[in-house]
Short mmCIF file of C-alpha atoms in Angstrom, two decimals:
data_model
loop_
_atom_site.label_atom_id
_atom_site.label_comp_id
_atom_site.label_asym_id
_atom_site.label_seq_id
_atom_site.Cartn_x
_atom_site.Cartn_y
_atom_site.Cartn_z
CA MET A 67 -24.22 -30.94 5.55
CA GLN A 68 -22.92 -29.98 8.99
CA GLY A 69 -20.23 -32.35 10.18
CA SER A 70 -19.64 -33.77 6.69
CA ILE A 71 -16.63 -33.37 4.45
CA LEU A 72 -16.87 -31.19 1.36
CA PRO A 73 -14.99 -31.90 -1.90
CA GLY A 74 -11.28 -31.79 -1.30
CA THR A 75 -8.74 -34.18 0.13
CA GLY A 76 -8.61 -33.07 3.76
CA LYS A 77 -10.17 -34.84 6.71
CA ARG A 78 -11.54 -32.02 8.84
CA PRO A 79 -15.33 -31.80 9.20
CA VAL A 80 -17.23 -28.65 8.34
CA PRO A 81 -17.32 -26.44 11.47
CA LEU A 82 -20.53 -26.85 13.44
CA ARG A 83 -20.18 -23.23 14.47
CA LEU A 84 -18.35 -20.40 12.74
CA ASP A 85 -16.78 -17.45 14.58
CA ALA A 86 -13.98 -16.31 12.27
CA LEU A 87 -12.42 -16.26 8.82
CA LEU A 88 -8.64 -16.30 8.41
CA PHE A 89 -7.00 -15.13 5.20
CA ASP A 90 -3.57 -15.35 3.67
CA LEU A 91 -2.70 -12.17 1.77
CA ASP A 92 -0.67 -12.68 -1.44
CA GLY A 93 -2.55 -14.95 -3.84
CA THR A 94 -5.59 -15.07 -1.58
CA LEU A 95 -6.88 -11.52 -1.07
CA VAL A 96 -5.10 -10.33 -4.21
CA ASP A 97 -3.27 -11.89 -7.14
CA THR A 98 0.30 -10.60 -6.88
CA ALA A 99 2.01 -13.61 -8.44
CA GLU A 100 3.48 -11.81 -11.45
CA LEU A 101 4.71 -8.90 -9.33
CA HIS A 102 6.51 -11.28 -6.98
CA VAL A 103 8.06 -13.35 -9.77
CA ASP A 104 9.28 -10.20 -11.55
CA ALA A 105 10.71 -8.76 -8.32
CA THR A 106 12.37 -12.07 -7.51
CA ASN A 107 14.14 -12.29 -10.84
CA ALA A 108 15.06 -8.60 -10.84
CA ALA A 109 16.69 -9.06 -7.43
CA LEU A 110 18.36 -12.33 -8.43
CA ALA A 111 19.76 -10.66 -11.55
CA THR A 112 21.98 -8.51 -9.34
CA PHE A 113 23.56 -11.77 -8.19
CA GLY A 114 23.82 -13.13 -11.74
CA ARG A 115 20.95 -15.57 -11.28
CA GLN A 116 17.36 -16.24 -12.38
CA ILE A 117 14.64 -18.69 -11.43
CA SER A 118 12.04 -20.30 -13.68
CA ARG A 119 8.34 -19.96 -12.95
CA PRO A 120 7.95 -23.70 -12.20
CA ASP A 121 10.87 -23.56 -9.76
CA TYR A 122 9.46 -20.43 -8.18
CA GLU A 123 6.12 -22.14 -7.64
CA ALA A 124 7.76 -25.27 -6.29
CA HIS A 125 10.28 -23.68 -3.94
CA LEU A 126 9.46 -20.03 -3.17
CA HIS A 127 5.72 -19.48 -3.54
CA GLY A 128 4.21 -18.60 -0.17
CA GLY A 129 7.39 -19.30 1.76
CA ALA A 130 8.82 -17.21 4.57
CA ASN A 131 11.76 -14.98 3.68
CA ASP A 132 14.01 -16.78 6.15
CA ASP A 133 13.35 -20.03 4.29
CA THR A 134 13.79 -18.32 0.92
CA ARG A 135 17.20 -16.86 1.70
CA HIS A 136 18.45 -20.20 3.01
CA PHE A 137 17.16 -21.97 -0.10
CA LEU A 138 18.61 -19.49 -2.59
CA PHE A 139 21.86 -18.74 -0.76
CA PRO A 140 22.62 -21.83 1.37
CA ASP A 141 26.31 -20.85 1.61
CA ASP A 142 25.65 -17.26 2.70
CA PRO A 143 22.11 -16.81 4.04
CA GLU A 144 23.13 -14.10 6.51
CA GLY A 145 24.98 -12.03 3.91
CA LYS A 146 23.86 -12.37 0.31
CA GLY A 147 20.65 -14.02 1.45
CA ARG A 148 19.56 -11.07 3.57
CA ASP A 149 20.68 -8.59 0.90
CA TYR A 150 18.59 -10.44 -1.66
CA VAL A 151 15.48 -10.48 0.57
CA ASP A 152 15.73 -6.76 1.33
CA LEU A 153 16.16 -5.90 -2.35
CA LYS A 154 13.42 -8.22 -3.58
CA GLU A 155 10.86 -6.89 -1.11
CA GLN A 156 11.73 -3.28 -1.93
CA LEU A 157 11.41 -3.99 -5.65
CA PHE A 158 8.04 -5.61 -5.00
CA ARG A 159 6.79 -2.61 -3.00
CA ASP A 160 8.00 -0.26 -5.72
CA SER A 161 5.96 -2.22 -8.28
CA VAL A 162 2.67 -1.91 -6.37
CA VAL A 163 0.63 0.78 -8.11
CA GLN A 164 -2.91 -0.56 -8.25
CA LEU A 165 -4.24 -3.81 -6.83
CA ASP A 166 -7.58 -5.50 -7.39
CA ARG A 167 -9.32 -7.63 -4.80
CA MET A 168 -9.77 -11.30 -5.61
CA PRO A 169 -13.18 -11.87 -7.24
CA GLY A 170 -15.91 -12.35 -4.66
CA LEU A 171 -13.79 -11.13 -1.74
CA THR A 172 -15.81 -7.98 -1.07
CA GLU A 173 -19.04 -9.97 -0.91
CA LEU A 174 -17.47 -12.52 1.45
CA LEU A 175 -16.20 -9.82 3.81
CA ASP A 176 -19.61 -8.15 3.77
CA TRP A 177 -21.19 -11.52 4.62
CA ALA A 178 -18.73 -11.96 7.48
CA ALA A 179 -19.57 -8.53 8.86
CA GLU A 180 -23.31 -9.21 8.54
CA HIS A 181 -22.88 -12.34 10.68
CA SER A 182 -20.50 -10.67 13.19
CA LEU A 183 -17.60 -12.95 12.29
CA LYS A 184 -14.07 -11.98 13.27
CA THR A 185 -11.55 -11.71 10.43
CA ALA A 186 -7.77 -11.86 10.38
CA VAL A 187 -4.98 -11.70 7.83
CA VAL A 188 -2.13 -14.14 8.44
CA THR A 189 0.78 -13.68 6.04
CA ASN A 190 4.44 -14.43 5.49
CA ALA A 191 4.80 -10.97 3.97
CA PRO A 192 6.81 -8.33 5.85
CA ARG A 193 4.78 -5.74 7.76
CA ALA A 194 5.68 -3.04 5.22
CA ASN A 195 4.32 -5.17 2.36
CA ALA A 196 1.16 -6.13 4.21
CA ASP A 197 0.33 -2.55 5.17
CA LEU A 198 1.01 -1.32 1.63
CA MET A 199 -1.13 -3.98 -0.04
CA LEU A 200 -4.05 -3.63 2.35
CA ARG A 201 -4.06 0.14 1.81
CA ALA A 202 -3.94 -0.34 -1.97
CA LEU A 203 -6.89 -2.75 -1.70
CA GLY A 204 -8.89 -0.38 0.50
CA LEU A 205 -8.86 -2.98 3.28
CA ALA A 206 -6.54 -1.41 5.85
CA ASP A 207 -9.29 -1.15 8.48
CA ARG A 208 -11.32 -4.21 7.48
CA PHE A 209 -9.67 -6.89 9.62
CA ASP A 210 -9.64 -7.49 13.37
CA ALA A 211 -6.02 -8.67 13.35
CA ILE A 212 -3.06 -8.75 10.97
CA VAL A 213 -0.29 -11.25 11.72
CA VAL A 214 3.00 -11.09 9.78
CA ALA A 215 5.83 -13.61 9.88
CA GLU A 216 8.36 -11.25 11.45
CA GLU A 217 6.14 -10.95 14.54
CA VAL A 218 6.10 -14.68 15.37
CA PRO A 219 8.97 -17.11 16.06
CA LEU A 220 8.46 -19.04 12.80
CA GLY A 221 6.61 -18.27 9.58
CA LYS A 222 4.49 -20.65 7.55
CA PRO A 223 4.59 -23.64 7.03
CA ASP A 224 4.79 -23.61 10.83
CA PRO A 225 1.26 -23.30 12.29
CA GLY A 226 2.43 -20.58 14.66
CA PRO A 227 1.20 -17.61 12.59
CA TYR A 228 -2.33 -19.05 12.41
CA LEU A 229 -2.33 -19.96 16.09
CA GLU A 230 -1.31 -16.37 16.84
CA GLY A 231 -4.11 -15.07 14.62
CA LEU A 232 -6.65 -17.22 16.44
CA SER A 233 -5.33 -16.00 19.78
CA ARG A 234 -5.54 -12.34 18.80
CA ILE A 235 -9.19 -12.59 17.77
CA GLY A 236 -10.14 -14.94 20.59
CA CYS A 237 -11.33 -17.79 18.39
CA ALA A 238 -11.00 -21.57 18.68
CA ALA A 239 -9.51 -23.40 15.70
CA GLU A 240 -12.61 -25.58 15.27
CA ALA A 241 -14.77 -22.45 14.86
CA ALA A 242 -12.72 -20.93 12.04
CA ILE A 243 -12.23 -21.31 8.30
CA GLY A 244 -8.92 -20.40 6.68
CA PHE A 245 -8.15 -19.46 3.08
CA GLU A 246 -4.79 -20.19 1.46
CA ASP A 247 -3.21 -20.51 -1.98
CA SER A 248 0.22 -22.04 -1.32
CA PRO A 249 1.48 -25.39 -0.04
CA SER A 250 3.34 -23.74 2.84
CA GLY A 251 0.25 -21.81 3.90
CA LEU A 252 -1.95 -24.86 3.61
CA THR A 253 0.46 -26.86 5.76
CA ALA A 254 0.26 -24.10 8.39
CA LEU A 255 -3.55 -24.13 8.37
CA ILE A 256 -3.70 -27.90 8.69
CA GLY A 257 -1.15 -27.79 11.50
CA ALA A 258 -3.32 -25.24 13.32
CA ARG A 259 -6.31 -27.61 12.89
CA VAL A 260 -8.36 -25.04 10.98
CA PHE A 261 -10.81 -26.06 8.23
CA SER A 262 -8.84 -25.20 5.10
CA VAL A 263 -10.05 -23.74 1.81
CA ALA A 264 -7.39 -23.65 -0.91
CA ILE A 265 -7.57 -21.23 -3.82
CA THR A 266 -6.13 -22.82 -6.93
CA GLY A 267 -3.75 -20.64 -8.93
CA PRO A 268 -1.01 -20.96 -11.56
CA GLY A 269 0.78 -23.72 -9.67
CA ASP A 270 0.04 -27.43 -9.69
CA PRO A 271 -3.31 -28.07 -7.90
CA ALA A 272 -1.84 -31.35 -6.68
CA ALA A 273 0.46 -29.25 -4.48
CA LEU A 274 -2.63 -28.24 -2.48
CA ILE A 275 -3.53 -31.80 -1.55
CA GLY A 276 -4.85 -31.95 1.97
CA ALA A 277 -7.20 -28.97 1.66
CA ASP A 278 -10.74 -29.55 2.91
CA LEU A 279 -12.16 -27.57 -0.01
CA LEU A 280 -10.70 -26.38 -3.34
CA ILE A 281 -12.09 -23.26 -5.05
CA ASP A 282 -11.14 -21.06 -8.02
CA ASP A 283 -11.98 -17.85 -6.17
CA PHE A 284 -14.46 -16.51 -3.61
CA ARG A 285 -17.36 -16.72 -6.08
CA SER A 286 -17.17 -20.53 -6.07
CA PRO A 287 -20.54 -22.31 -5.71
CA ALA A 288 -18.81 -24.76 -3.37
CA LEU A 289 -17.93 -21.89 -1.05
CA GLN A 290 -21.52 -20.64 -1.19
CA SER A 291 -22.67 -24.11 -0.19
CA LEU A 292 -20.23 -24.14 2.70
CA ARG A 293 -21.50 -20.78 3.93
CA HIS A 294 -25.11 -21.91 3.79
CA ALA A 295 -24.26 -25.16 5.57
CA ILE A 296 -22.88 -23.32 8.59
CA LEU A 297 -24.92 -20.10 8.91
#
């Protein structure tokens, strides 16, 4: 199976060698969709607004906060937009009590450690959110690098965050596999030329077109086949 293309719509071949796994955070390591939607609408309510779940999935899911504030407050992104972002993220952090790892994640991380693979988290979440969630998941010390959007010039969908992650762990793009759940994250992975695995969620699976492999979660037989094909 090496060098072939697995089910999906992307065009990248299966890596002939694997050195690293790259992970998005929200929606990939943990399902926080409802917490984010609730925090979004609670914050928007202070501005007399709301957003539907379909519109959230289409326009905000996985996006960088700079893009979000410009989308929601195009006439005042530096004022109301920044106030909204600060409030929304604080409301989200306040809502985090207990988080559960995505099914199959623990086994995948154990497999990565067994094969001496580097691992990195690459997220559009603020540093405070990322640190909080990884602690709540018991994963604070499990990754070799954690890249957040505020530490790079541009967040996803720009490939910069993934290129930074690869640089920090000393891995070539062609020797890595990346996991994402949002269109913006998938675009970033593809732009970084990393073999992309998309986790389907509540949004439209068609929005993840371009992924090299589609899975429901980390227990997917297709992912098991990919692992066996490489190592």
